[in-house]
């Protein structure tokens, strides 16, 4: 798997490069927004399987990395992008998800120190999935409470919804909550009914449907 990595902090960039290479990834690393955009749009190269991008990059240190990734996705629709951020910034999550195509992820940098979770996220995004940090999901859920419909969910249904929105399959949700897959299926059906969302057997479409509801 070919990964374009954009991170300006040397220590973290070095750790990410080593971690990705240890998991059979070919890594091209850059440390600023313009270089990232050039690498992602290089017509002469093979193109990345996934871009792992810090939101804040030189020269502006605002949202240079995110904007470069979004521009690359506009020119190369469906380009897989996993964004890393220091904090939960809902606007950035919304911008990333706005296209609704999938192959996107948003993780807090604290999460990348868990090698298993980080590599799993990279692979799921590269495969066209959607990965959202649990803290982002929690913030979206809290915002949704003001509209009332999330308040109809039971505590267990909220737990299932949070894992579902992270891109977990029914099997993974069952393992995480120590319940059966049939119980997860029942909770999922109830969640979709209460949120007025058409059910889907496709994991990524299901995630996107939930996130679309939460962003309304």
C-alpha positions as a Python dict, from the first residue, in 0.01 Angstrom:
ca = {
    (1, 'X'): (0, 0, 0),
    (2, 'X'): (138, 341, -103),
    (3, 'X'): (88, 612, 160),
    (4, 'X'): (148, 985, 121),
    (5, 'X'): (214, 1122, 471),
    (6, 'X'): (196, 1495, 551),
    (7, 'X'): (319, 1587, 899),
    (8, 'X'): (553, 1873, 993),
    (9, 'X'): (647, 1759, 1344),
    (10, 'X'): (965, 1558, 1294),
    (11, 'X'): (928, 1320, 1590),
    (12, 'X'): (571, 1224, 1503),
    (13, 'X'): (648, 1204, 1129),
    (14, 'X'): (942, 971, 1195),
    (15, 'X'): (729, 747, 1417),
    (16, 'X'): (448, 733, 1160),
    (17, 'X'): (689, 649, 879),
    (18, 'X'): (845, 364, 1076),
    (19, 'X'): (504, 233, 1186),
    (20, 'X'): (364, 235, 832),
    (21, 'X'): (674, 69, 687),
    (22, 'X'): (660, -202, 954),
    (23, 'X'): (312, -282, 821),
    (24, 'X'): (420, -321, 458),
    (25, 'X'): (345, 34, 344),
    (26, 'X'): (551, 235, 97),
    (27, 'X'): (568, 588, 239),
    (28, 'X'): (624, 924, 70),
    (29, 'X'): (652, 1195, 339),
    (30, 'X'): (611, 1572, 303),
    (31, 'X'): (599, 1850, 562),
    (32, 'X'): (393, 2132, 406),
    (33, 'X'): (67, 2198, 222),
    (34, 'X'): (198, 2285, -128),
    (35, 'X'): (424, 1977, -134),
    (36, 'X'): (130, 1761, -24),
    (37, 'X'): (-93, 1886, -305),
    (38, 'X'): (182, 1833, -563),
    (39, 'X'): (238, 1477, -443),
    (40, 'X'): (-132, 1391, -442),
    (41, 'X'): (-184, 1531, -794),
    (42, 'X'): (137, 1401, -950),
    (43, 'X'): (18, 1267, -1284),
    (44, 'X'): (351, 1100, -1355),
    (45, 'X'): (348, 881, -1044),
    (46, 'X'): (135, 582, -945),
    (47, 'X'): (-73, 789, -704),
    (48, 'X'): (-130, 707, -336),
    (49, 'X'): (-360, 437, -204),
    (50, 'X'): (-427, 669, 90),
    (51, 'X'): (-313, 1008, 219),
    (52, 'X'): (-250, 1055, 592),
    (53, 'X'): (-267, 1428, 652),
    (54, 'X'): (-212, 1663, 946),
    (55, 'X'): (-477, 1940, 942),
    (56, 'X'): (-228, 2217, 1029),
    (57, 'X'): (75, 2239, 803),
    (58, 'X'): (317, 2509, 689),
    (59, 'X'): (311, 2771, 554),
    (60, 'X'): (-4, 2899, 730),
    (61, 'X'): (-36, 2647, 1018),
    (62, 'X'): (-416, 2689, 1000),
    (63, 'X'): (-591, 2423, 790),
    (64, 'X'): (-334, 2397, 510),
    (65, 'X'): (-323, 2016, 517),
    (66, 'X'): (-699, 1973, 516),
    (67, 'X'): (-749, 2221, 231),
    (68, 'X'): (-479, 2051, 22),
    (69, 'X'): (-647, 1714, 80),
    (70, 'X'): (-991, 1851, -9),
    (71, 'X'): (-855, 2012, -327),
    (72, 'X'): (-692, 1682, -424),
    (73, 'X'): (-1024, 1500, -368),
    (74, 'X'): (-1203, 1755, -586),
    (75, 'X'): (-958, 1683, -868),
    (76, 'X'): (-934, 1310, -796),
    (77, 'X'): (-1279, 1210, -665),
    (78, 'X'): (-1267, 926, -414),
    (79, 'X'): (-902, 978, -320),
    (80, 'X'): (-874, 814, 27),
    (81, 'X'): (-780, 1068, 295),
    (82, 'X'): (-723, 1011, 668),
    (83, 'X'): (-695, 1344, 849),
    (84, 'X'): (-510, 1381, 1180),
    (85, 'X'): (-594, 1663, 1419),
    (86, 'X'): (-476, 1773, 1762),
    (87, 'X'): (-829, 1860, 1875),
    (88, 'X'): (-1191, 1784, 1790),
    (89, 'X'): (-1275, 2050, 1534),
    (90, 'X'): (-1626, 1984, 1409),
    (91, 'X'): (-1595, 2219, 1110),
    (92, 'X'): (-1305, 2016, 975),
    (93, 'X'): (-1497, 1691, 1019),
    (94, 'X'): (-1796, 1841, 837),
    (95, 'X'): (-1580, 1964, 546),
    (96, 'X'): (-1420, 1624, 511),
    (97, 'X'): (-1755, 1443, 507),
    (98, 'X'): (-1937, 1695, 288),
    (99, 'X'): (-1892, 1498, -35),
    (100, 'X'): (-2054, 1185, 107),
    (101, 'X'): (-1839, 948, -101),
    (102, 'X'): (-1657, 768, 180),
    (103, 'X'): (-1285, 681, 180),
    (104, 'X'): (-1232, 943, 451),
    (105, 'X'): (-1127, 942, 814),
    (106, 'X'): (-1075, 1187, 1099),
    (107, 'X'): (-858, 1082, 1394),
    (108, 'X'): (-719, 1272, 1689),
    (109, 'X'): (-340, 1254, 1706),
    (110, 'X'): (-363, 1087, 2047),
    (111, 'X'): (-521, 791, 1870),
    (112, 'X'): (-226, 727, 1637),
    (113, 'X'): (-7, 618, 1928),
    (114, 'X'): (-220, 303, 1937),
    (115, 'X'): (-55, 122, 1647),
    (116, 'X'): (-332, -132, 1595),
    (117, 'X'): (-607, 134, 1580),
    (118, 'X'): (-403, 360, 1354),
    (119, 'X'): (-312, 92, 1100),
    (120, 'X'): (-670, -40, 1104),
    (121, 'X'): (-795, 313, 1028),
    (122, 'X'): (-544, 358, 743),
    (123, 'X'): (-646, 28, 585),
    (124, 'X'): (-1020, 91, 620),
    (125, 'X'): (-996, 436, 462),
    (126, 'X'): (-775, 300, 181),
    (127, 'X'): (-1043, 36, 116),
    (128, 'X'): (-1311, 305, 78),
    (129, 'X'): (-1445, 302, 433),
    (130, 'X'): (-1522, 585, 672),
    (131, 'X'): (-1344, 618, 1007),
    (132, 'X'): (-1434, 881, 1267),
    (133, 'X'): (-1269, 939, 1602),
    (134, 'X'): (-1499, 848, 1895),
    (135, 'X'): (-1461, 1198, 2040),
    (136, 'X'): (-1587, 1353, 1716),
    (137, 'X'): (-1886, 1120, 1723),
    (138, 'X'): (-1956, 1210, 2087),
    (139, 'X'): (-1956, 1580, 2002),
    (140, 'X'): (-2194, 1525, 1710),
    (141, 'X'): (-2421, 1316, 1931),
    (142, 'X'): (-2427, 1585, 2201),
    (143, 'X'): (-2520, 1843, 1940),
    (144, 'X'): (-2794, 1616, 1813),
    (145, 'X'): (-2948, 1584, 2159),
    (146, 'X'): (-3079, 1937, 2127),
    (147, 'X'): (-3295, 1819, 1837),
    (148, 'X'): (-3455, 1550, 2046),
    (149, 'X'): (-3443, 1239, 1828),
    (150, 'X'): (-3115, 1108, 1971),
    (151, 'X'): (-3283, 1136, 2310),
    (152, 'X'): (-3520, 858, 2203),
    (153, 'X'): (-3234, 608, 2195),
    (154, 'X'): (-3164, 379, 2488),
    (155, 'X'): (-2815, 389, 2648),
    (156, 'X'): (-2726, 63, 2471),
    (157, 'X'): (-2848, 198, 2136),
    (158, 'X'): (-2629, 505, 2182),
    (159, 'X'): (-2328, 277, 2241),
    (160, 'X'): (-2410, 82, 1925),
    (161, 'X'): (-2458, 407, 1729),
    (162, 'X'): (-2120, 544, 1839),
    (163, 'X'): (-1940, 226, 1728),
    (164, 'X'): (-2142, 213, 1407),
    (165, 'X'): (-2044, 571, 1323),
    (166, 'X'): (-1678, 477, 1375),
    (167, 'X'): (-1719, 236, 1084),
    (168, 'X'): (-1752, -86, 1285),
    (169, 'X'): (-1931, -387, 1141),
    (170, 'X'): (-2201, -569, 1339),
    (171, 'X'): (-1943, -833, 1431),
    (172, 'X'): (-1699, -571, 1561),
    (173, 'X'): (-1973, -392, 1754),
    (174, 'X'): (-2074, -723, 1913),
    (175, 'X'): (-1717, -790, 2025),
    (176, 'X'): (-1674, -437, 2157),
    (177, 'X'): (-1993, -447, 2364),
    (178, 'X'): (-1976, -818, 2456),
    (179, 'X'): (-2317, -896, 2306),
    (180, 'X'): (-2434, -1121, 2023),
    (181, 'X'): (-2447, -1017, 1657),
    (182, 'X'): (-2822, -1079, 1656),
    (183, 'X'): (-2858, -833, 1944),
    (184, 'X'): (-2655, -576, 1748),
    (185, 'X'): (-2880, -628, 1445),
    (186, 'X'): (-3190, -564, 1659),
    (187, 'X'): (-3039, -250, 1812),
    (188, 'X'): (-2934, -128, 1467),
    (189, 'X'): (-3283, -177, 1326),
    (190, 'X'): (-3427, 15, 1621),
    (191, 'X'): (-3175, 298, 1577),
    (192, 'X'): (-3255, 340, 1208),
    (193, 'X'): (-3624, 338, 1286),
    (194, 'X'): (-3597, 606, 1556),
    (195, 'X'): (-3369, 826, 1342),
    (196, 'X'): (-3584, 781, 1028),
    (197, 'X'): (-3287, 646, 829),
    (198, 'X'): (-3329, 384, 558),
    (199, 'X'): (-3138, 71, 666),
    (200, 'X'): (-2846, -61, 462),
    (201, 'X'): (-2645, -383, 473),
    (202, 'X'): (-2339, -203, 336),
    (203, 'X'): (-2117, -94, 627),
    (204, 'X'): (-1985, 223, 466),
    (205, 'X'): (-2326, 340, 341),
    (206, 'X'): (-2457, 279, 691),
    (207, 'X'): (-2181, 494, 843),
    (208, 'X'): (-2239, 774, 593),
    (209, 'X'): (-2614, 766, 657),
    (210, 'X'): (-2560, 799, 1032),
    (211, 'X'): (-2308, 1080, 991),
    (212, 'X'): (-2534, 1261, 745),
    (213, 'X'): (-2809, 1254, 1006),
    (214, 'X'): (-2580, 1375, 1284),
    (215, 'X'): (-2457, 1669, 1073),
    (216, 'X'): (-2806, 1796, 985),
}
